[in-house]
Amino acid sequence: MIQQFDLSEYPLWTALITPFTPQDTVDFDALAKLVAEQVAANNGILLLGSTGEGLALTETEQKEIVTFVCQLAPQVPLMVAVGGFNLKQQVQWLEFCNDLPIHAYLLGSPLYAKPGIQGQTQWFDTLLNHSKHPCMLYNVPGRSAVAIAPEVLTNLSHHTRLWAMKEASGDIAKFEAFRSAAPQLAIYSGDDALMPYFAQAGAKGLVSVAANAWPNQTAEFVRRSLAGTYPNLFRQWSSAINSLFEVANPIPVKVLMHKQGRIQFPDLRPPLTHLELNNHAALEAANHTILSFN
């Protein structure tokens, strides 16, 4: 029986990295430790998102990761990413995941094709129809090459499984447009640095990269942002976050976690590589700053 969670009680979801060995296999021992850290911080866990390099994994690896984490039975909710460009494959992925002890899906926009309102509506409508769990839509035009249109949310409003939106365009106007189109949706910031702004605009929480490196500190920052008590640490936080995006995510956060001793190797799947980041000074300064918060 799947343990039930009230998803509204989890304002922070960590888009968990996927640790690798030097042999380019998934490091399951490290993965178990990372899951335990997020549980200790009481953060929701997102598997196989862009930070988790989900699309660089084989189907077998994706299934092994989800099954492995489910078997750990973490005492926080699990969300699993659904995304790509082949709709039939995504439906098959949902069918695999539906009966596992997970609690939500992150539904990404179709990649590369750049569909319009009708194509986006059909894509998400099909995925929602096949889901047995609440779904968070993911607006990330920087990766998908197309923004979700607010009209799509209106078209999908009849779906009881449509729970939330992850807004990662970096545009507060887009956030407001989504709120107007679907007032019932919980909207989460997909940008760590913008969390205070999105909180003021009515965001319910954050889907975070930074929480990989700083699980407890990020959780506290989200709490303060939602309570409106962030000013004393916003400048330092924003500067620290910028260090995690000097090059493509998740390169910097993996490098930092390796320096922290949290993962043995900073390896990524091609075409990403930790060799893109030559200077680690900003990461080291950010780590010192964030760990000094109280």
PDB file of C-alpha atoms in Angstrom:
ATOM      1  CA  MET A   1       0.000   0.000   0.000  1.00  0.00           C
ATOM      2  CA  ILE A   2       1.342   3.418  -0.995  1.00  0.00           C
ATOM      3  CA  GLN A   3       1.944   5.744   1.928  1.00  0.00           C
ATOM      4  CA  GLN A   4      -0.157   8.869   1.600  1.00  0.00           C
ATOM      5  CA  PHE A   5       1.241  12.393   1.902  1.00  0.00           C
ATOM      6  CA  ASP A   6      -0.385  15.806   1.802  1.00  0.00           C
ATOM      7  CA  LEU A   7       1.680  17.345  -0.997  1.00  0.00           C
ATOM      8  CA  SER A   8       0.794  20.855   0.147  1.00  0.00           C
ATOM      9  CA  GLU A   9       2.864  20.238   3.276  1.00  0.00           C
ATOM     10  CA  TYR A  10       6.044  19.987   1.204  1.00  0.00           C
ATOM     11  CA  PRO A  11       6.994  23.443  -0.083  1.00  0.00           C
ATOM     12  CA  LEU A  12      10.461  22.238  -1.136  1.00  0.00           C
ATOM     13  CA  TRP A  13      11.116  19.504  -3.669  1.00  0.00           C
ATOM     14  CA  THR A  14      14.721  18.604  -4.384  1.00  0.00           C
ATOM     15  CA  ALA A  15      15.435  17.775  -8.035  1.00  0.00           C
ATOM     16  CA  LEU A  16      17.831  15.022  -7.029  1.00  0.00           C
ATOM     17  CA  ILE A  17      21.068  14.472  -8.928  1.00  0.00           C
ATOM     18  CA  THR A  18      22.013  11.027 -10.216  1.00  0.00           C
ATOM     19  CA  PRO A  19      25.456  10.040  -8.887  1.00  0.00           C
ATOM     20  CA  PHE A  20      27.699   8.001 -11.203  1.00  0.00           C
ATOM     21  CA  THR A  21      30.763   5.822 -10.781  1.00  0.00           C
ATOM     22  CA  PRO A  22      33.927   6.249 -12.891  1.00  0.00           C
ATOM     23  CA  GLN A  23      32.650   3.255 -14.881  1.00  0.00           C
ATOM     24  CA  ASP A  24      29.622   5.371 -15.895  1.00  0.00           C
ATOM     25  CA  THR A  25      27.137   3.306 -13.913  1.00  0.00           C
ATOM     26  CA  VAL A  26      24.662   4.610 -11.353  1.00  0.00           C
ATOM     27  CA  ASP A  27      26.192   4.800  -7.878  1.00  0.00           C
ATOM     28  CA  PHE A  28      23.333   3.324  -5.870  1.00  0.00           C
ATOM     29  CA  ASP A  29      25.178   3.506  -2.551  1.00  0.00           C
ATOM     30  CA  ALA A  30      25.614   7.253  -2.985  1.00  0.00           C
ATOM     31  CA  LEU A  31      22.024   7.580  -4.172  1.00  0.00           C
ATOM     32  CA  ALA A  32      20.746   5.961  -0.981  1.00  0.00           C
ATOM     33  CA  LYS A  33      22.747   8.427   1.111  1.00  0.00           C
ATOM     34  CA  LEU A  34      21.429  11.393  -0.863  1.00  0.00           C
ATOM     35  CA  VAL A  35      17.855  10.206  -0.404  1.00  0.00           C
ATOM     36  CA  ALA A  36      18.450   9.843   3.352  1.00  0.00           C
ATOM     37  CA  GLU A  37      19.740  13.438   3.518  1.00  0.00           C
ATOM     38  CA  GLN A  38      16.603  14.773   1.862  1.00  0.00           C
ATOM     39  CA  VAL A  39      14.409  12.712   4.174  1.00  0.00           C
ATOM     40  CA  ALA A  40      16.264  14.128   7.183  1.00  0.00           C
ATOM     41  CA  ALA A  41      15.538  17.643   5.889  1.00  0.00           C
ATOM     42  CA  ASN A  42      11.885  16.668   5.191  1.00  0.00           C
ATOM     43  CA  ASN A  43      12.140  17.685   1.548  1.00  0.00           C
ATOM     44  CA  GLY A  44      10.091  16.107  -1.214  1.00  0.00           C
ATOM     45  CA  ILE A  45      12.212  14.252  -3.780  1.00  0.00           C
ATOM     46  CA  LEU A  46      12.022  14.571  -7.565  1.00  0.00           C
ATOM     47  CA  LEU A  47      13.702  11.786  -9.539  1.00  0.00           C
ATOM     48  CA  LEU A  48      14.982  11.881 -13.130  1.00  0.00           C
ATOM     49  CA  GLY A  49      14.463  15.570 -13.798  1.00  0.00           C
ATOM     50  CA  SER A  50      16.940  17.610 -15.828  1.00  0.00           C
ATOM     51  CA  THR A  51      19.103  17.953 -12.693  1.00  0.00           C
ATOM     52  CA  GLY A  52      18.988  14.163 -12.417  1.00  0.00           C
ATOM     53  CA  GLU A  53      20.085  13.820 -16.062  1.00  0.00           C
ATOM     54  CA  GLY A  54      16.984  11.749 -16.668  1.00  0.00           C
ATOM     55  CA  LEU A  55      17.132  11.924 -20.462  1.00  0.00           C
ATOM     56  CA  ALA A  56      20.788  10.794 -20.482  1.00  0.00           C
ATOM     57  CA  LEU A  57      19.839   7.542 -18.747  1.00  0.00           C
ATOM     58  CA  THR A  58      18.756   4.364 -20.461  1.00  0.00           C
ATOM     59  CA  GLU A  59      15.227   3.124 -19.902  1.00  0.00           C
ATOM     60  CA  THR A  60      16.636   0.277 -17.810  1.00  0.00           C
ATOM     61  CA  GLU A  61      18.558   2.732 -15.628  1.00  0.00           C
ATOM     62  CA  GLN A  62      15.505   4.934 -15.199  1.00  0.00           C
ATOM     63  CA  LYS A  63      13.463   1.951 -14.030  1.00  0.00           C
ATOM     64  CA  GLU A  64      16.233   0.754 -11.717  1.00  0.00           C
ATOM     65  CA  ILE A  65      16.561   4.174 -10.074  1.00  0.00           C
ATOM     66  CA  VAL A  66      12.852   4.612  -9.449  1.00  0.00           C
ATOM     67  CA  THR A  67      12.460   1.042  -8.190  1.00  0.00           C
ATOM     68  CA  PHE A  68      15.529   1.368  -5.946  1.00  0.00           C
ATOM     69  CA  VAL A  69      14.370   4.603  -4.324  1.00  0.00           C
ATOM     70  CA  CYS A  70      10.868   3.213  -3.847  1.00  0.00           C
ATOM     71  CA  GLN A  71      12.353   0.195  -2.064  1.00  0.00           C
ATOM     72  CA  LEU A  72      14.108   2.564   0.345  1.00  0.00           C
ATOM     73  CA  ALA A  73      10.612   3.661   1.435  1.00  0.00           C
ATOM     74  CA  PRO A  74      11.631   7.260   2.207  1.00  0.00           C
ATOM     75  CA  GLN A  75       9.304   9.042   4.614  1.00  0.00           C
ATOM     76  CA  VAL A  76       8.771  11.930   2.199  1.00  0.00           C
ATOM     77  CA  PRO A  77       6.818  12.033  -1.069  1.00  0.00           C
ATOM     78  CA  LEU A  78       8.433  11.006  -4.350  1.00  0.00           C
ATOM     79  CA  MET A  79       7.842  12.719  -7.667  1.00  0.00           C
ATOM     80  CA  VAL A  80       9.034  11.194 -10.950  1.00  0.00           C
ATOM     81  CA  ALA A  81       9.752  13.145 -14.126  1.00  0.00           C
ATOM     82  CA  VAL A  82       7.971  12.342 -17.375  1.00  0.00           C
ATOM     83  CA  GLY A  83       9.405  13.945 -20.468  1.00  0.00           C
ATOM     84  CA  GLY A  84      10.827  13.527 -23.926  1.00  0.00           C
ATOM     85  CA  PHE A  85       9.366  13.778 -27.388  1.00  0.00           C
ATOM     86  CA  ASN A  86       7.726  10.401 -28.015  1.00  0.00           C
ATOM     87  CA  LEU A  87       4.252  10.377 -26.490  1.00  0.00           C
ATOM     88  CA  LYS A  88       3.776   6.603 -26.667  1.00  0.00           C
ATOM     89  CA  GLN A  89       7.005   6.070 -24.749  1.00  0.00           C
ATOM     90  CA  GLN A  90       5.903   8.521 -22.066  1.00  0.00           C
ATOM     91  CA  VAL A  91       2.573   6.712 -21.720  1.00  0.00           C
ATOM     92  CA  GLN A  92       4.471   3.428 -21.287  1.00  0.00           C
ATOM     93  CA  TRP A  93       6.651   5.089 -18.632  1.00  0.00           C
ATOM     94  CA  LEU A  94       3.533   6.220 -16.759  1.00  0.00           C
ATOM     95  CA  GLU A  95       2.121   2.707 -16.941  1.00  0.00           C
ATOM     96  CA  PHE A  96       5.331   1.376 -15.387  1.00  0.00           C
ATOM     97  CA  CYS A  97       5.355   3.976 -12.610  1.00  0.00           C
ATOM     98  CA  ASN A  98       1.638   4.075 -11.832  1.00  0.00           C
ATOM     99  CA  ASP A  99       1.642   1.095  -9.494  1.00  0.00           C
ATOM    100  CA  LEU A 100       4.868   1.975  -7.701  1.00  0.00           C
ATOM    101  CA  PRO A 101       4.810   3.748  -4.319  1.00  0.00           C
ATOM    102  CA  ILE A 102       5.330   7.214  -5.760  1.00  0.00           C
ATOM    103  CA  HIS A 103       3.126  10.225  -5.169  1.00  0.00           C
ATOM    104  CA  ALA A 104       3.353  12.643  -8.097  1.00  0.00           C
ATOM    105  CA  TYR A 105       4.640  13.223 -11.620  1.00  0.00           C
ATOM    106  CA  LEU A 106       6.448  16.146 -13.210  1.00  0.00           C
ATOM    107  CA  LEU A 107       5.131  16.414 -16.771  1.00  0.00           C
ATOM    108  CA  GLY A 108       7.572  18.212 -19.046  1.00  0.00           C
ATOM    109  CA  SER A 109       6.720  19.918 -22.305  1.00  0.00           C
ATOM    110  CA  PRO A 110       7.531  17.881 -25.415  1.00  0.00           C
ATOM    111  CA  LEU A 111      11.099  18.568 -26.508  1.00  0.00           C
ATOM    112  CA  TYR A 112      12.285  19.940 -29.835  1.00  0.00           C
ATOM    113  CA  ALA A 113       8.954  19.890 -31.701  1.00  0.00           C
ATOM    114  CA  LYS A 114       7.771  23.304 -30.402  1.00  0.00           C
ATOM    115  CA  PRO A 115       4.007  22.542 -30.491  1.00  0.00           C
ATOM    116  CA  GLY A 116       1.386  25.261 -30.227  1.00  0.00           C
ATOM    117  CA  ILE A 117      -1.604  25.468 -27.902  1.00  0.00           C
ATOM    118  CA  GLN A 118      -3.476  22.528 -29.416  1.00  0.00           C
ATOM    119  CA  GLY A 119      -0.422  20.269 -29.554  1.00  0.00           C
ATOM    120  CA  GLN A 120       0.528  21.100 -25.980  1.00  0.00           C
ATOM    121  CA  THR A 121      -3.029  20.496 -24.824  1.00  0.00           C
ATOM    122  CA  GLN A 122      -3.143  17.085 -26.518  1.00  0.00           C
ATOM    123  CA  TRP A 123       0.258  16.116 -25.070  1.00  0.00           C
ATOM    124  CA  PHE A 124      -0.618  16.950 -21.480  1.00  0.00           C
ATOM    125  CA  ASP A 125      -4.205  15.712 -21.810  1.00  0.00           C
ATOM    126  CA  THR A 126      -2.953  12.279 -22.857  1.00  0.00           C
ATOM    127  CA  LEU A 127      -0.429  12.108 -20.016  1.00  0.00           C
ATOM    128  CA  LEU A 128      -2.970  13.252 -17.441  1.00  0.00           C
ATOM    129  CA  ASN A 129      -5.439  10.646 -18.695  1.00  0.00           C
ATOM    130  CA  HIS A 130      -2.885   7.887 -18.072  1.00  0.00           C
ATOM    131  CA  SER A 131      -1.680   9.104 -14.688  1.00  0.00           C
ATOM    132  CA  LYS A 132      -2.793   7.621 -11.381  1.00  0.00           C
ATOM    133  CA  HIS A 133      -1.009  10.308  -9.357  1.00  0.00           C
ATOM    134  CA  PRO A 134      -1.192  14.113  -9.050  1.00  0.00           C
ATOM    135  CA  CYS A 135       0.744  15.919 -11.763  1.00  0.00           C
ATOM    136  CA  MET A 136       2.886  19.055 -11.846  1.00  0.00           C
ATOM    137  CA  LEU A 137       3.352  20.603 -15.296  1.00  0.00           C
ATOM    138  CA  TYR A 138       6.832  21.938 -16.070  1.00  0.00           C
ATOM    139  CA  ASN A 139       7.328  25.180 -17.968  1.00  0.00           C
ATOM    140  CA  VAL A 140      11.008  25.401 -18.936  1.00  0.00           C
ATOM    141  CA  PRO A 141      11.302  26.970 -22.395  1.00  0.00           C
ATOM    142  CA  GLY A 142      15.075  27.220 -22.028  1.00  0.00           C
ATOM    143  CA  ARG A 143      15.259  23.430 -22.305  1.00  0.00           C
ATOM    144  CA  SER A 144      12.119  22.446 -24.200  1.00  0.00           C
ATOM    145  CA  ALA A 145      12.346  25.319 -26.764  1.00  0.00           C
ATOM    146  CA  VAL A 146       8.674  26.165 -26.247  1.00  0.00           C
ATOM    147  CA  ALA A 147       6.772  27.845 -23.428  1.00  0.00           C
ATOM    148  CA  ILE A 148       3.525  26.416 -22.098  1.00  0.00           C
ATOM    149  CA  ALA A 149       0.738  28.782 -23.078  1.00  0.00           C
ATOM    150  CA  PRO A 150      -1.609  29.898 -20.275  1.00  0.00           C
ATOM    151  CA  GLU A 151      -4.509  28.799 -22.467  1.00  0.00           C
ATOM    152  CA  VAL A 152      -3.268  25.225 -22.124  1.00  0.00           C
ATOM    153  CA  LEU A 153      -3.961  25.351 -18.398  1.00  0.00           C
ATOM    154  CA  THR A 154      -7.476  26.550 -19.099  1.00  0.00           C
ATOM    155  CA  ASN A 155      -7.964  23.687 -21.552  1.00  0.00           C
ATOM    156  CA  LEU A 156      -6.788  21.168 -18.942  1.00  0.00           C
ATOM    157  CA  SER A 157      -8.709  22.576 -15.987  1.00  0.00           C
ATOM    158  CA  HIS A 158     -11.155  19.647 -15.923  1.00  0.00           C
ATOM    159  CA  HIS A 159      -8.411  17.200 -14.932  1.00  0.00           C
ATOM    160  CA  THR A 160      -8.573  16.281 -11.255  1.00  0.00           C
ATOM    161  CA  ARG A 161      -4.972  14.997 -11.438  1.00  0.00           C
ATOM    162  CA  LEU A 162      -3.655  18.421 -12.466  1.00  0.00           C
ATOM    163  CA  TRP A 163      -2.189  19.600  -9.185  1.00  0.00           C
ATOM    164  CA  ALA A 164       0.602  22.101  -9.789  1.00  0.00           C
ATOM    165  CA  MET A 165       2.896  23.994 -12.155  1.00  0.00           C
ATOM    166  CA  LYS A 166       6.675  24.364 -11.991  1.00  0.00           C
ATOM    167  CA  GLU A 167       7.446  27.741 -13.525  1.00  0.00           C
ATOM    168  CA  ALA A 168      11.062  27.939 -14.675  1.00  0.00           C
ATOM    169  CA  SER A 169      11.008  30.577 -17.383  1.00  0.00           C
ATOM    170  CA  GLY A 170      12.357  33.228 -14.999  1.00  0.00           C
ATOM    171  CA  ASP A 171       9.523  35.556 -16.015  1.00  0.00           C
ATOM    172  CA  ILE A 172       7.296  36.841 -13.210  1.00  0.00           C
ATOM    173  CA  ALA A 173       4.748  37.975 -15.812  1.00  0.00           C
ATOM    174  CA  LYS A 174       4.449  34.378 -16.974  1.00  0.00           C
ATOM    175  CA  PHE A 175       3.864  33.327 -13.383  1.00  0.00           C
ATOM    176  CA  GLU A 176       1.026  35.841 -13.094  1.00  0.00           C
ATOM    177  CA  ALA A 177      -0.466  34.664 -16.383  1.00  0.00           C
ATOM    178  CA  PHE A 178      -0.531  31.089 -15.117  1.00  0.00           C
ATOM    179  CA  ARG A 179      -2.173  32.167 -11.868  1.00  0.00           C
ATOM    180  CA  SER A 180      -4.883  33.999 -13.802  1.00  0.00           C
ATOM    181  CA  ALA A 181      -5.487  31.088 -16.172  1.00  0.00           C
ATOM    182  CA  ALA A 182      -5.621  28.445 -13.416  1.00  0.00           C
ATOM    183  CA  PRO A 183      -6.236  29.950  -9.961  1.00  0.00           C
ATOM    184  CA  GLN A 184      -6.668  26.473  -8.483  1.00  0.00           C
ATOM    185  CA  LEU A 185      -3.149  25.337  -9.405  1.00  0.00           C
ATOM    186  CA  ALA A 186      -0.308  25.393  -6.891  1.00  0.00           C
ATOM    187  CA  ILE A 187       2.585  27.140  -8.634  1.00  0.00           C
ATOM    188  CA  TYR A 188       6.176  26.399  -7.633  1.00  0.00           C
ATOM    189  CA  SER A 189       9.253  28.366  -8.549  1.00  0.00           C
ATOM    190  CA  GLY A 190      11.656  26.414 -10.719  1.00  0.00           C
ATOM    191  CA  ASP A 191      14.406  28.951 -10.050  1.00  0.00           C
ATOM    192  CA  ASP A 192      16.139  28.925  -6.663  1.00  0.00           C
ATOM    193  CA  ALA A 193      17.243  32.551  -6.856  1.00  0.00           C
ATOM    194  CA  LEU A 194      13.752  33.861  -7.654  1.00  0.00           C
ATOM    195  CA  MET A 195      11.986  32.098  -4.785  1.00  0.00           C
ATOM    196  CA  PRO A 196      11.471  35.279  -2.684  1.00  0.00           C
ATOM    197  CA  TYR A 197       9.887  37.093  -5.629  1.00  0.00           C
ATOM    198  CA  PHE A 198       7.669  34.167  -6.537  1.00  0.00           C
ATOM    199  CA  ALA A 199       6.671  33.781  -2.889  1.00  0.00           C
ATOM    200  CA  GLN A 200       5.435  37.366  -2.848  1.00  0.00           C
ATOM    201  CA  ALA A 201       3.425  36.615  -5.990  1.00  0.00           C
ATOM    202  CA  GLY A 202       1.747  33.592  -4.399  1.00  0.00           C
ATOM    203  CA  ALA A 203       4.066  30.654  -5.085  1.00  0.00           C
ATOM    204  CA  LYS A 204       3.518  27.591  -2.919  1.00  0.00           C
ATOM    205  CA  GLY A 205       7.137  26.481  -2.905  1.00  0.00           C
ATOM    206  CA  LEU A 206      10.286  25.642  -4.837  1.00  0.00           C
ATOM    207  CA  VAL A 207      11.616  22.801  -6.970  1.00  0.00           C
ATOM    208  CA  SER A 208      15.294  23.162  -6.218  1.00  0.00           C
ATOM    209  CA  VAL A 209      18.756  22.427  -7.527  1.00  0.00           C
ATOM    210  CA  ALA A 210      20.459  24.027  -4.523  1.00  0.00           C
ATOM    211  CA  ALA A 211      18.812  21.657  -2.055  1.00  0.00           C
ATOM    212  CA  ASN A 212      21.090  18.898  -3.359  1.00  0.00           C
ATOM    213  CA  ALA A 213      24.087  20.694  -1.871  1.00  0.00           C
ATOM    214  CA  TRP A 214      22.333  22.404   1.013  1.00  0.00           C
ATOM    215  CA  PRO A 215      19.215  20.382   2.011  1.00  0.00           C
ATOM    216  CA  ASN A 216      18.518  21.995   5.367  1.00  0.00           C
ATOM    217  CA  GLN A 217      19.593  25.515   4.472  1.00  0.00           C
ATOM    218  CA  THR A 218      17.458  25.539   1.335  1.00  0.00           C
ATOM    219  CA  ALA A 219      14.448  24.298   3.306  1.00  0.00           C
ATOM    220  CA  GLU A 220      14.935  27.143   5.774  1.00  0.00           C
ATOM    221  CA  PHE A 221      15.283  29.670   2.962  1.00  0.00           C
ATOM    222  CA  VAL A 222      12.008  28.489   1.434  1.00  0.00           C
ATOM    223  CA  ARG A 223      10.268  28.752   4.802  1.00  0.00           C
ATOM    224  CA  ARG A 224      11.556  32.297   5.281  1.00  0.00           C
ATOM    225  CA  SER A 225      10.623  33.268   1.725  1.00  0.00           C
ATOM    226  CA  LEU A 226       7.066  32.006   2.151  1.00  0.00           C
ATOM    227  CA  ALA A 227       6.830  33.802   5.506  1.00  0.00           C
ATOM    228  CA  GLY A 228       8.218  37.021   4.031  1.00  0.00           C
ATOM    229  CA  THR A 229      11.231  37.074   6.356  1.00  0.00           C
ATOM    230  CA  TYR A 230      13.971  36.575   3.764  1.00  0.00           C
ATOM    231  CA  PRO A 231      15.577  40.090   3.417  1.00  0.00           C
ATOM    232  CA  ASN A 232      18.539  39.475   5.712  1.00  0.00           C
ATOM    233  CA  LEU A 233      19.845  36.642   3.583  1.00  0.00           C
ATOM    234  CA  PHE A 234      18.451  37.197   0.091  1.00  0.00           C
ATOM    235  CA  ARG A 235      21.527  38.967  -1.331  1.00  0.00           C
ATOM    236  CA  GLN A 236      23.932  36.292  -0.100  1.00  0.00           C
ATOM    237  CA  TRP A 237      21.606  33.529  -1.204  1.00  0.00           C
ATOM    238  CA  SER A 238      21.167  34.955  -4.703  1.00  0.00           C
ATOM    239  CA  SER A 239      24.925  35.276  -5.143  1.00  0.00           C
ATOM    240  CA  ALA A 240      25.471  31.716  -3.944  1.00  0.00           C
ATOM    241  CA  ILE A 241      22.817  30.374  -6.293  1.00  0.00           C
ATOM    242  CA  ASN A 242      24.446  32.082  -9.260  1.00  0.00           C
ATOM    243  CA  SER A 243      27.527  29.938  -8.682  1.00  0.00           C
ATOM    244  CA  LEU A 244      25.422  26.824  -9.341  1.00  0.00           C
ATOM    245  CA  PHE A 245      24.600  28.036 -12.843  1.00  0.00           C
ATOM    246  CA  GLU A 246      27.988  29.252 -14.113  1.00  0.00           C
ATOM    247  CA  VAL A 247      27.763  26.433 -16.650  1.00  0.00           C
ATOM    248  CA  ALA A 248      24.965  24.023 -17.493  1.00  0.00           C
ATOM    249  CA  ASN A 249      23.098  22.455 -14.586  1.00  0.00           C
ATOM    250  CA  PRO A 250      23.871  20.025 -12.946  1.00  0.00           C
ATOM    251  CA  ILE A 251      27.616  20.435 -13.568  1.00  0.00           C
ATOM    252  CA  PRO A 252      28.324  22.945 -10.756  1.00  0.00           C
ATOM    253  CA  VAL A 253      26.164  21.280  -8.117  1.00  0.00           C
ATOM    254  CA  LYS A 254      27.821  17.919  -8.771  1.00  0.00           C
ATOM    255  CA  VAL A 255      31.266  19.490  -8.554  1.00  0.00           C
ATOM    256  CA  LEU A 256      30.287  21.134  -5.270  1.00  0.00           C
ATOM    257  CA  MET A 257      28.825  17.950  -3.813  1.00  0.00           C
ATOM    258  CA  HIS A 258      32.047  16.146  -4.701  1.00  0.00           C
ATOM    259  CA  LYS A 259      34.014  18.847  -2.877  1.00  0.00           C
ATOM    260  CA  GLN A 260      31.675  18.473   0.095  1.00  0.00           C
ATOM    261  CA  GLY A 261      32.432  14.744   0.189  1.00  0.00           C
ATOM    262  CA  ARG A 262      28.793  13.899  -0.496  1.00  0.00           C
ATOM    263  CA  ILE A 263      29.485  12.055  -3.768  1.00  0.00           C
ATOM    264  CA  GLN A 264      32.735  10.301  -4.649  1.00  0.00           C
ATOM    265  CA  PHE A 265      32.919  11.550  -8.220  1.00  0.00           C
ATOM    266  CA  PRO A 266      31.582  14.640 -10.054  1.00  0.00           C
ATOM    267  CA  ASP A 267      30.990  12.648 -13.253  1.00  0.00           C
ATOM    268  CA  LEU A 268      28.111  13.426 -15.601  1.00  0.00           C
ATOM    269  CA  ARG A 269      26.729  11.812 -18.718  1.00  0.00           C
ATOM    270  CA  PRO A 270      27.853  13.200 -22.090  1.00  0.00           C
ATOM    271  CA  PRO A 271      27.425  15.710 -23.540  1.00  0.00           C
ATOM    272  CA  LEU A 272      27.830  17.259 -20.055  1.00  0.00           C
ATOM    273  CA  THR A 273      31.149  17.067 -18.237  1.00  0.00           C
ATOM    274  CA  HIS A 274      32.582  18.509 -15.031  1.00  0.00           C
ATOM    275  CA  LEU A 275      35.596  19.639 -17.075  1.00  0.00           C
ATOM    276  CA  GLU A 276      33.501  22.608 -18.252  1.00  0.00           C
ATOM    277  CA  LEU A 277      33.991  24.202 -14.829  1.00  0.00           C
ATOM    278  CA  ASN A 278      37.636  25.184 -14.488  1.00  0.00           C
ATOM    279  CA  ASN A 279      37.457  27.623 -11.561  1.00  0.00           C
ATOM    280  CA  HIS A 280      35.811  26.445  -8.341  1.00  0.00           C
ATOM    281  CA  ALA A 281      36.373  29.593  -6.283  1.00  0.00           C
ATOM    282  CA  ALA A 282      32.791  30.843  -6.598  1.00  0.00           C
ATOM    283  CA  LEU A 283      31.401  27.455  -5.558  1.00  0.00           C
ATOM    284  CA  GLU A 284      33.673  27.280  -2.541  1.00  0.00           C
ATOM    285  CA  ALA A 285      32.736  30.816  -1.490  1.00  0.00           C
ATOM    286  CA  ALA A 286      29.038  30.042  -1.940  1.00  0.00           C
ATOM    287  CA  ASN A 287      29.326  26.893   0.140  1.00  0.00           C
ATOM    288  CA  HIS A 288      31.008  28.812   2.960  1.00  0.00           C
ATOM    289  CA  THR A 289      28.324  31.507   2.834  1.00  0.00           C
ATOM    290  CA  ILE A 290      25.348  29.152   2.864  1.00  0.00           C
ATOM    291  CA  LEU A 291      26.734  26.877   5.574  1.00  0.00           C
ATOM    292  CA  SER A 292      27.285  29.935   7.794  1.00  0.00           C
ATOM    293  CA  PHE A 293      23.563  30.829   7.801  1.00  0.00           C
ATOM    294  CA  ASN A 294      21.732  30.301  11.061  1.00  0.00           C
TER     295      ASN A 294
END
